[in-house]
XYZ file of C-alpha atoms in Angstrom:
434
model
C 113.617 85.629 85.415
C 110.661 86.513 87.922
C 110.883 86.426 91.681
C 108.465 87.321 93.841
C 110.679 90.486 95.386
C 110.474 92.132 91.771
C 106.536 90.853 91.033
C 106.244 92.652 94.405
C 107.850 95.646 93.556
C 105.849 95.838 89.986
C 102.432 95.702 91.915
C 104.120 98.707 94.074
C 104.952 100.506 90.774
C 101.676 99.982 88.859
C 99.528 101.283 91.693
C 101.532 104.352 92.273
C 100.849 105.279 88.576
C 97.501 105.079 89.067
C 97.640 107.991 91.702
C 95.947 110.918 91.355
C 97.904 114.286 91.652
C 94.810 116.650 91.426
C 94.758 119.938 94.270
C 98.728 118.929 95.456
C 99.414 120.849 98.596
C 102.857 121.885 98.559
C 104.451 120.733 101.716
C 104.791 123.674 104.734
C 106.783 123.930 107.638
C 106.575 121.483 110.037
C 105.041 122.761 113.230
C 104.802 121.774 117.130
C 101.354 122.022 118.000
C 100.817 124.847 120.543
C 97.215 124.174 121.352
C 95.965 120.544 121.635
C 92.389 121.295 122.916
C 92.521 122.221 119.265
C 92.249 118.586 118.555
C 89.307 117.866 121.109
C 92.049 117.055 123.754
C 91.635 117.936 127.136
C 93.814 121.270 128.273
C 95.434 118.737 130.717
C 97.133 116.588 128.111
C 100.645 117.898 127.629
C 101.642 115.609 125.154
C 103.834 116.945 121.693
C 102.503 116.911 118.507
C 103.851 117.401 115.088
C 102.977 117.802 112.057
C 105.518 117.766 109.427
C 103.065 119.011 106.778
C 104.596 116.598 103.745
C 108.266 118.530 104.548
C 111.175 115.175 105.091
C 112.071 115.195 108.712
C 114.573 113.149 110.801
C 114.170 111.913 114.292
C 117.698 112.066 116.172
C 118.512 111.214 119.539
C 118.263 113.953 122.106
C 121.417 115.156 124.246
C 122.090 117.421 127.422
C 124.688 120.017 127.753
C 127.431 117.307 128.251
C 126.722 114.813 124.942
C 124.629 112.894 127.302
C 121.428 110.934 125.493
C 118.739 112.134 127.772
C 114.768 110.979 126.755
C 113.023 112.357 124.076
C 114.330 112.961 120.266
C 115.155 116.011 118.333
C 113.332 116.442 114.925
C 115.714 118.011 111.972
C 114.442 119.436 108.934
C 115.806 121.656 105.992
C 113.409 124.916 105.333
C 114.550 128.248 103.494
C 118.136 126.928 102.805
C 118.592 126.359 106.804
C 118.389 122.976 109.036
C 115.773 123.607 111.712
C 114.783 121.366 114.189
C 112.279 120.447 116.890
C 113.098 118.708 120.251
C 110.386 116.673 121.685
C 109.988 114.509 125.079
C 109.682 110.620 124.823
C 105.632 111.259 124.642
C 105.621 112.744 121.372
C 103.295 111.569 118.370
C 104.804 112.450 114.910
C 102.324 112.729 111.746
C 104.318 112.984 108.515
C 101.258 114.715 106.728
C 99.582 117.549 107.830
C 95.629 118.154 109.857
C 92.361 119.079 108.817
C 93.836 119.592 105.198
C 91.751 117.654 102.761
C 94.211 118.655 99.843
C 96.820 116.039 98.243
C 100.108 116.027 99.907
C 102.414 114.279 96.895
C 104.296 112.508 99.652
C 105.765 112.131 103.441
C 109.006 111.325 104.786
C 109.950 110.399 108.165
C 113.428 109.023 109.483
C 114.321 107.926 112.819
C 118.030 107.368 113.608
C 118.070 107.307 117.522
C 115.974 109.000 120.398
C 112.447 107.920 121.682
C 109.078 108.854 120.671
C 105.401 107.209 121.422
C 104.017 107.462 117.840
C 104.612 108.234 114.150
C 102.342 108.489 111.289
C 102.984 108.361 107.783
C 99.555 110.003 107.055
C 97.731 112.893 108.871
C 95.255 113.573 111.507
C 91.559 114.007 110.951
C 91.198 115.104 107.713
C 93.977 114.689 105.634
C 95.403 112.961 101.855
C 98.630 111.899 101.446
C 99.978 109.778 97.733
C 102.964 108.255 99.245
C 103.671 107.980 102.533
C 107.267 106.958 103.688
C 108.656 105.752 107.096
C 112.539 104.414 108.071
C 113.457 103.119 111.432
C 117.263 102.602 111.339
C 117.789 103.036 115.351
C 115.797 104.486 118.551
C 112.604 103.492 120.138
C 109.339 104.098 119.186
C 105.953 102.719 120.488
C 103.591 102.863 117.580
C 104.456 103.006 113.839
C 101.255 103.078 111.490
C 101.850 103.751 107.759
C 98.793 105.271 107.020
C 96.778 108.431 108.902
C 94.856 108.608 111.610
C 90.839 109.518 111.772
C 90.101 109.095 114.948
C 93.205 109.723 116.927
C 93.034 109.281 120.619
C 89.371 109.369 120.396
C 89.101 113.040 119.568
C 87.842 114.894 116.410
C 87.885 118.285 116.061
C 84.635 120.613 115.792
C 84.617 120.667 111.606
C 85.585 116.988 111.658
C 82.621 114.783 109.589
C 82.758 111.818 111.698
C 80.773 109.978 108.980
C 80.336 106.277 109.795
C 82.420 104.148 107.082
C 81.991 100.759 105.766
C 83.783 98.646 103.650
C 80.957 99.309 100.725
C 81.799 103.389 101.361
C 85.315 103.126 102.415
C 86.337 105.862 99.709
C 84.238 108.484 101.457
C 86.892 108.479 104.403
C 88.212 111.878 105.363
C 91.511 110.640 106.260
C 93.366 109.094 103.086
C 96.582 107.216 102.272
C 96.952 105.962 99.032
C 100.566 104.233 99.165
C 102.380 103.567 102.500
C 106.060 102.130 102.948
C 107.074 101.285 106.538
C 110.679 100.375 106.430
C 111.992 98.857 109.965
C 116.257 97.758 109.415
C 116.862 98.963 113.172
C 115.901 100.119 116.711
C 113.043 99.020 119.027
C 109.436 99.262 117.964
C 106.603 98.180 120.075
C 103.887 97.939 117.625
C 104.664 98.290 113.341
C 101.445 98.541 111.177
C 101.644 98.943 107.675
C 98.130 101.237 107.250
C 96.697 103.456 109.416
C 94.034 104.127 112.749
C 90.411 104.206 112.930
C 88.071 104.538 109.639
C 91.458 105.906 107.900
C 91.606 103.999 103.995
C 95.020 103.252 102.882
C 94.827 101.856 99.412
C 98.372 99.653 98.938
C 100.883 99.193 101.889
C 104.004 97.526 102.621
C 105.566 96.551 105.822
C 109.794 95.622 105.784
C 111.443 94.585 108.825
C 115.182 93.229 108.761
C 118.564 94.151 109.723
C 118.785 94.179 113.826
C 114.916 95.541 114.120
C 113.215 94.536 117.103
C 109.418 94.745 117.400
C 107.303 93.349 119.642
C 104.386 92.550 117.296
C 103.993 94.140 113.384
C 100.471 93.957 111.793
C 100.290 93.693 107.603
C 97.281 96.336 107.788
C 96.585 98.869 110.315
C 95.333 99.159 113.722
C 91.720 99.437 112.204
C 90.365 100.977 109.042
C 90.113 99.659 105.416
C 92.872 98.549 103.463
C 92.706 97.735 99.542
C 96.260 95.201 99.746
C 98.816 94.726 102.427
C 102.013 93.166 102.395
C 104.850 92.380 104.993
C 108.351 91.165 104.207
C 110.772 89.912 106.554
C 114.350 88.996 106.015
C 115.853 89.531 109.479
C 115.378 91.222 113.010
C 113.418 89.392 115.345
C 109.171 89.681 116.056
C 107.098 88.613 118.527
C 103.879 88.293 117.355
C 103.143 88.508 112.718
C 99.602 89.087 111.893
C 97.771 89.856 108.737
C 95.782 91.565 110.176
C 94.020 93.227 113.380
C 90.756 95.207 113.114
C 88.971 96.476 110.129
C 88.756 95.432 106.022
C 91.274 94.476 103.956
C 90.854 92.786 100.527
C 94.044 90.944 100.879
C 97.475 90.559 103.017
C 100.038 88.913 102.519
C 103.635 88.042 104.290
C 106.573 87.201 103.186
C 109.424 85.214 104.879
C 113.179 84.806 104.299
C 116.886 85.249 105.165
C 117.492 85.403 108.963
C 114.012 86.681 110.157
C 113.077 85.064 113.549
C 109.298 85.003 114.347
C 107.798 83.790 117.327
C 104.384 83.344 116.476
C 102.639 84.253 113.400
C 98.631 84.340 112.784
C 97.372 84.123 108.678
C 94.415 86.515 110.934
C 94.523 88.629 113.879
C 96.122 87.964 117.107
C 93.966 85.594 118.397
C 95.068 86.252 122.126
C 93.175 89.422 122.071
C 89.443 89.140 121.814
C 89.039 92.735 120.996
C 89.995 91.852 116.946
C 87.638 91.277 114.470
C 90.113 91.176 111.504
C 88.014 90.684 107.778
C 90.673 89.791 105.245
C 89.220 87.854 102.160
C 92.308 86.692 100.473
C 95.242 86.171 103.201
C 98.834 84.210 101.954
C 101.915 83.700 103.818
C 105.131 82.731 101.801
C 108.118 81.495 103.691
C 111.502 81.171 101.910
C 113.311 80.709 104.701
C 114.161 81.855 108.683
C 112.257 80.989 110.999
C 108.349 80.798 112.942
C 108.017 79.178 116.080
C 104.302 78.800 115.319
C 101.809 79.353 112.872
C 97.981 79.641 113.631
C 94.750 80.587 111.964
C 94.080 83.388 113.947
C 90.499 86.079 113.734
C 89.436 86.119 110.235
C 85.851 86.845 109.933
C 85.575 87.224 105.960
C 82.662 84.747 105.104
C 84.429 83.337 101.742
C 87.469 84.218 102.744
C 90.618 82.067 101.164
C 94.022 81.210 102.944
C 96.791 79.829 101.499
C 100.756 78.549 103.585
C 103.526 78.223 101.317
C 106.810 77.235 102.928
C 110.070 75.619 102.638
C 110.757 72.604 104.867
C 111.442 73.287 108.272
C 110.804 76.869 108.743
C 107.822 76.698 110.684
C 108.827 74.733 113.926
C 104.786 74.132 114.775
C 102.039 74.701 112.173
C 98.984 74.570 114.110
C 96.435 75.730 111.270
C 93.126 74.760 110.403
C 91.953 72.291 107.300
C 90.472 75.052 105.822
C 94.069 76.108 104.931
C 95.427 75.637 102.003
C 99.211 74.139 102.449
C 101.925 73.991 99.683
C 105.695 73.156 99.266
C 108.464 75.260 98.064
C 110.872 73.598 96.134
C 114.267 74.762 95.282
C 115.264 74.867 91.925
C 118.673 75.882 90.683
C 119.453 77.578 87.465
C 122.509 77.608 85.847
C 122.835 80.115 82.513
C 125.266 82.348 81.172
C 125.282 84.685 83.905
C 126.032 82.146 86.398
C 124.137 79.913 89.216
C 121.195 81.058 91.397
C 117.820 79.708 92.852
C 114.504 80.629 93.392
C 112.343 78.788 95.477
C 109.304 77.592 93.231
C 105.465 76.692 94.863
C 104.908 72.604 94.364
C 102.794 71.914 91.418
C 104.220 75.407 89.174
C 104.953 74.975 85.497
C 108.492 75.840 84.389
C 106.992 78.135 82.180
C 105.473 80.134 84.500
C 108.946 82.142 85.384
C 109.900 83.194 82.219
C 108.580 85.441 79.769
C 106.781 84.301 76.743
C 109.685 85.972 74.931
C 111.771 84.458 76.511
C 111.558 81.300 74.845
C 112.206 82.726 71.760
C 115.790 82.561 71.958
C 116.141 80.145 75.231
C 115.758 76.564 75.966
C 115.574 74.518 79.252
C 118.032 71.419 79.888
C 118.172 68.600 82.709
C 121.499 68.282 84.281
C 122.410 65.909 81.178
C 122.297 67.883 78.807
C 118.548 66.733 77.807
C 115.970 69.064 76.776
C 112.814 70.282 79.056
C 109.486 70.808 78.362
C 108.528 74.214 79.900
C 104.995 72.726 80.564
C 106.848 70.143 83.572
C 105.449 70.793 86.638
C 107.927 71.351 90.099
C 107.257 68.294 92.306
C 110.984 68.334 93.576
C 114.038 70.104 93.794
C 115.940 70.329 90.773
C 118.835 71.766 88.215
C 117.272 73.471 85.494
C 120.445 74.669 82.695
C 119.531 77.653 80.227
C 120.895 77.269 76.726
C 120.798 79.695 73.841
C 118.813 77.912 71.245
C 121.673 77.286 68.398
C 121.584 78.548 64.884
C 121.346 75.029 63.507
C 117.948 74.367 65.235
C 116.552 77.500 64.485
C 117.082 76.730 60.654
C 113.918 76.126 58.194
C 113.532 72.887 56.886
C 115.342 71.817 53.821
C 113.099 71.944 51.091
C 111.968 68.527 49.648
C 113.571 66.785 46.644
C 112.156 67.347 43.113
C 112.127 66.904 39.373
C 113.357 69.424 36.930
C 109.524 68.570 35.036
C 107.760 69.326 38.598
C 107.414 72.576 38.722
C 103.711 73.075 39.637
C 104.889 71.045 43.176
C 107.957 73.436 43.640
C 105.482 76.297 43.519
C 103.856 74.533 46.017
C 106.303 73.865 48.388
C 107.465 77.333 48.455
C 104.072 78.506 49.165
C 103.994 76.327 51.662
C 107.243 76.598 53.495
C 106.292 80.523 53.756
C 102.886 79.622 55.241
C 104.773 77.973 57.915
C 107.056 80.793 58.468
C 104.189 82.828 58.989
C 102.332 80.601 61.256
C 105.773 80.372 63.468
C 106.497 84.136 63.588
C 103.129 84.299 64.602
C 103.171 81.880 67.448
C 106.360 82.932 68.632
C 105.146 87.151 68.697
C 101.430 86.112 70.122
């Protein structure tokens, strides 16, 4: 049986084994940064930053002499057989990869269990490469969580920074690269969530999860800005302000996924439309809604020219769909299956052959029956809800024909039968194995 949680974690799988693990930099210690005009940044700006340098860190909250929470975090992190750590003020910005290091980090980790921070990156600054870059919000506060690097951070570049100009067409010449990104968000308060990352950065695949008692104020499928090969957001609890697909830059396509107890305000299949600053181009944007709930949906800033949208929902979860024609709307149906391992449903898009959620093999051994006991073609399409039962195909009707009557004189048409009776064997095991 397919669902779309494990074709979605299949696409996740297939492109990380396409990654490329050439010139790996083994992760280093993470360090504060003691010198920011380093970065471009004027002598003035005080703020922390860190760079965890591909080493797993984890944001805690921060404490005074009595046990007291007090602003700020402390950043733990195992190196030489010892926990270190790092304590921070509320203005810190956290990159998970490392700067001006154009060699493959194999992957970034970054939790947050409590404290308070301004941003984190799953990528690096400037010049950087990361495979996989990993972020978990289970409690705190954080202003900005981007998935993917940054290229351009607070407008600075540093003096051996190539700020090349990038375009979708040339988007693999970027000097700051992500190729996988997983933001997961089960807790705390988060101003801003983007699955990719800042500026001209190129993040390849990323995916966006908020549930559990997350609260964010708006999350964004790709990044801030920058090019993005596929996004994708899924929500099954927490509560959001604003869901968009996208904000500023290229992406090739997005796509959002709805269910359990998430609670969404407002939802755009584009960019926020409220803030005229977006000029979100996403050629292939879907949202999928299984269930919660959107106050409303809108078209928002899209400016692919042949771009395609498609709204798939159950009934009822979108309070107000306020959405162009030029949106394609379909029905989810519920359809429950009952087989040997019990009862469940999936929710099925209006118009889907049976057939299409099963293997081929699976029909090798497995038929479909209505509620009566009658048999289903796999080719019916879902116009409705419905009971679908799954019954082993019995060893009678898998049986080959009885062979035809005959004469003890008719042999030359006993040959033939045989012969023929195998050529349909053979066409059958060939069918069936295609």
């Amino acid at each position: 049986m397919l669902n779309w949680k494990k074709m979605l974690g299949l696409t996740i799988a297939t492109a990380a084994s396409f990654s490329m693990y050439t010139n790996v930099f083994a992760a280093s210690e993470p360090i504060l940064l003691e010198d920011n005009t380093t970065l471009g940044i004027a002598a003035s700006d005080t703020r922390e930053i860190v760079f965890a340098n591909g080493t797993p860190i984890t944001i805690e909250a921060r404490t005074n002499e009595a046990g007291e929470e007090v602003p700020g975090a402390v950043i733990k992190y195992y190196w030489g057989g010892q926990q270190e750590k790092i304590t921070v003020s509320e203005d810190a910005t956290i990159f998970g990869g490392s700067h001006n290091n154009a060699e493959e980090i194999n992957s970034t980790s970054i939790t947050m269990n409590g404290g308070q921070v301004a941003q984190i990156y799953g990528g690096g600054l400037h010049t950087s490469n990361v495979n996989w870059a990993n972020i978990y919000v289970y409690g705190g506060e954080v202003d900005f969580v981007l998935g993917g690097g940054a290229a351009y951070w607070a407008r600075t570049h540093c003096s051996d920074y190539e700020n090349i100009a990038i375009t979708a067409e040339n988007k693999a010449n970027s000097k700051n690269v992500v190729n996988n990104t997983h933001v997961s968000i089960q807790g705390g308060k988060v101003k801003l969530a983007y699955g990719g990352g800042e500026s001209s950065a190129y993040t390849k695949y990323g995916t966006l999860s908020i549930g559990g008692s997350a609260e964010v104020v708006q999350a964004v499928a790709t990044g801030s800005n920058g090019f993005m090969d596929s996004a994708s957001v899924n929500v099954d609890g927490g509560t959001i302000g604003i869901l968009s697909l996208g904000n500023r830059g290229f992406i090739n396509d997005a796509s959002a996924y709805i269910s359990g107890n998430a609670n969404i305000e407002t939802a755009y299949l584009g960019a926020d439309a409220d803030d005229a600053k977006n000029n979100a181009i996403i050629n292939l944007a879907s949202l999928y809604v299984y269930g919660g709930h959107i106050g409303t949906l809108k078209d928002g800033i899209n400016q692919a020219a042949d771009k395609m949208t498609f709204v798939t929902a159950v009934e009822g979860a979108i309070e107000n769909m306020s959405v162009s024609d030029t949106v394609t709307k379909q029905k989810f149906y519920t359809v429950t299956f009952i087989g040997e391992d019990g009862e469940w449903e999936d929710a099925l898009i209006e118009g889907t052959p049976l057939k299409d959620w099963f293997s081929e093999e699976f029909f090798e051994e497995y038929e479909l029956l209505d509620e009566a006991g009658n048999k289903i073609d796999p080719e019916t399409l879902v116009t409705a809800d419905m009971t679908v039962k799954i019954a082993k195909i019995s060893a009678e009707d898998n049986k080959a024909p009885a062979a035809p009557e005959t004469y003890d004189n008719t042999y030359t048409f006993i040959g033939l039968g045989v012969l023929s009776l195998c050529g349909l064997g053979i066409a059958t095991k060939k069918y069936l194995t295609k």
